[in-house]
Tab-separated table of C-alpha atoms in Angstrom:
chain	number	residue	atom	x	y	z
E	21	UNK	CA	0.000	0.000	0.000
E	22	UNK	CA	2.479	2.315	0.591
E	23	UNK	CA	4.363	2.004	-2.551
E	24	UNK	CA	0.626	3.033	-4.284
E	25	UNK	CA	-0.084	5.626	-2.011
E	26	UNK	CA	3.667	7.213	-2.671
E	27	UNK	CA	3.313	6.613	-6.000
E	28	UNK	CA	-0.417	8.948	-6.095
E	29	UNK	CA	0.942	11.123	-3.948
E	30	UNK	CA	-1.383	10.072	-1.169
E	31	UNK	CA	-1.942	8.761	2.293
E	32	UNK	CA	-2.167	5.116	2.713
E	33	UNK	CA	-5.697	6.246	4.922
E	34	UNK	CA	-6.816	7.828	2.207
E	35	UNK	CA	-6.452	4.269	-0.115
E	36	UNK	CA	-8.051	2.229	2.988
E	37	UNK	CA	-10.969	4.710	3.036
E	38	UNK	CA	-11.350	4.198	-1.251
E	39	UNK	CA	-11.368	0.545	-0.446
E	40	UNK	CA	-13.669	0.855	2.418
E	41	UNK	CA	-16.291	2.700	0.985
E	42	UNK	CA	-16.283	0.525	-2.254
E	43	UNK	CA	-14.277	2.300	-4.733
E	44	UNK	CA	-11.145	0.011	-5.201
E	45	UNK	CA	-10.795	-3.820	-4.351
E	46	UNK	CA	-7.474	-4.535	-4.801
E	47	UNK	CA	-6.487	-8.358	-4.808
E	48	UNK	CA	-4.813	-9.575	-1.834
E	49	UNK	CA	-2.172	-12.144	-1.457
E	50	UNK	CA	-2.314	-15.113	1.327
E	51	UNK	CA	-1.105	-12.926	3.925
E	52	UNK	CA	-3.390	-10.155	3.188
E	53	UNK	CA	-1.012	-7.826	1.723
E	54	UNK	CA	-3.099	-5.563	-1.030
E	55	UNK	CA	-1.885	-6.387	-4.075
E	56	UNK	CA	-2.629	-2.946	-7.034
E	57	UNK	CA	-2.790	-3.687	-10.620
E	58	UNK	CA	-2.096	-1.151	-12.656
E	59	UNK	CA	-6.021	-0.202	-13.618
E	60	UNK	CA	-6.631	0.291	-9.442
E	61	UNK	CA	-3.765	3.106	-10.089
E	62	UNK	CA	-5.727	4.178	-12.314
E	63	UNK	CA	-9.087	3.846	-10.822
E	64	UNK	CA	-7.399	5.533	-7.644
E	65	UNK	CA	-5.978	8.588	-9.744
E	66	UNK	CA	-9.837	8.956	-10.982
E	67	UNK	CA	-10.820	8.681	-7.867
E	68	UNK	CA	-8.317	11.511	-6.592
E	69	UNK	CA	-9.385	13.736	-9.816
E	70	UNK	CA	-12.984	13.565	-8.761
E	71	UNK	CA	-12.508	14.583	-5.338
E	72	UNK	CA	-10.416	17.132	-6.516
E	73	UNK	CA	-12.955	18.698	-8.802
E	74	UNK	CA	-15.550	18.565	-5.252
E	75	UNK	CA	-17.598	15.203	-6.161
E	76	UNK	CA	-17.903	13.020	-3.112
E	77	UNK	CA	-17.286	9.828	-2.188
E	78	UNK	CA	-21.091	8.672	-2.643
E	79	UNK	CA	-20.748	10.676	-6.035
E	80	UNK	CA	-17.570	9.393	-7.050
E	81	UNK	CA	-18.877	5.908	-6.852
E	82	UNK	CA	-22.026	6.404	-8.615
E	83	UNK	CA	-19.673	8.119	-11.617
E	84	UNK	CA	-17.339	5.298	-11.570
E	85	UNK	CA	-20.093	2.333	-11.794
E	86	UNK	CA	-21.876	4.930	-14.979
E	87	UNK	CA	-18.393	4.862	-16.953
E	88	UNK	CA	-18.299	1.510	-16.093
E	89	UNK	CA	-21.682	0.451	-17.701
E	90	UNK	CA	-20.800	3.239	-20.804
E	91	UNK	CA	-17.753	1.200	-20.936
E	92	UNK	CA	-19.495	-1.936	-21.248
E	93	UNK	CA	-22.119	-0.807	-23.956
E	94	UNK	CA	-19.333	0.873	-26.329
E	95	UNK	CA	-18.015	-2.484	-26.165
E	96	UNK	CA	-21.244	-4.477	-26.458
E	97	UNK	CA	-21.911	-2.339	-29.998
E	98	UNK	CA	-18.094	-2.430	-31.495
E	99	UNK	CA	-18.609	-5.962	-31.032
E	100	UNK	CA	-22.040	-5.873	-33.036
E	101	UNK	CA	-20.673	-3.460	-35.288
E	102	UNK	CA	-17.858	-6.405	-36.191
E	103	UNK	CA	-20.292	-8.855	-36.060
E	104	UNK	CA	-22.428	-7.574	-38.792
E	105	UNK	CA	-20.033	-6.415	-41.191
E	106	UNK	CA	-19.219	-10.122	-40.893
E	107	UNK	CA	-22.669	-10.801	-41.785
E	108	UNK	CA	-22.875	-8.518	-44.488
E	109	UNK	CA	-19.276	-9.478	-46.206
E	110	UNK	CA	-19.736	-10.690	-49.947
E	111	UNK	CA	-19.013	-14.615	-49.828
């Protein structure tokens, strides 16, 4: 944790309070020790960006799970978008 929170430029608190109220769930490894990909730096540095611009924690979460889903649905329709050109390619 403290390699992450050094690395954001914040306290480790502030991490344990992200992970408390819901916003990051980093993986943990058989002793317990929080293991950060590289998207929960990320997710953590829009975390600290939305705070920063006065959204709160409640807020913050709500924004994160709506990109999330928009996330999800630009994927969903590239996919169909591939899916019928395959369709429609001349045979």
């Amino acid at each position: 944790m403290a390699v992450a929170a050094e690395l954001l430029g914040l306290p480790a608190a502030t991490l344990r309070l992200y992970e408390r109220k819901g916003l990051l769930t980093p993986a943990r490894t058989e002793g317990g020790t929080r293991r950060y990909s590289a998207d929960d730096i990320e997710r953590m540095r829009r975390v600290s960006e939305l705070q920063d611009d006065g959204v709160n924690l409640a807020g913050i979460g709500r924004v994160l799970a709506l990109e999330g889903e928009n996330a999800q649905l630009r994927q969903e329709a590239a996919d169909r978008e591939r899916h019928r050109a395959g369709d429609d390619a001349p045979r």
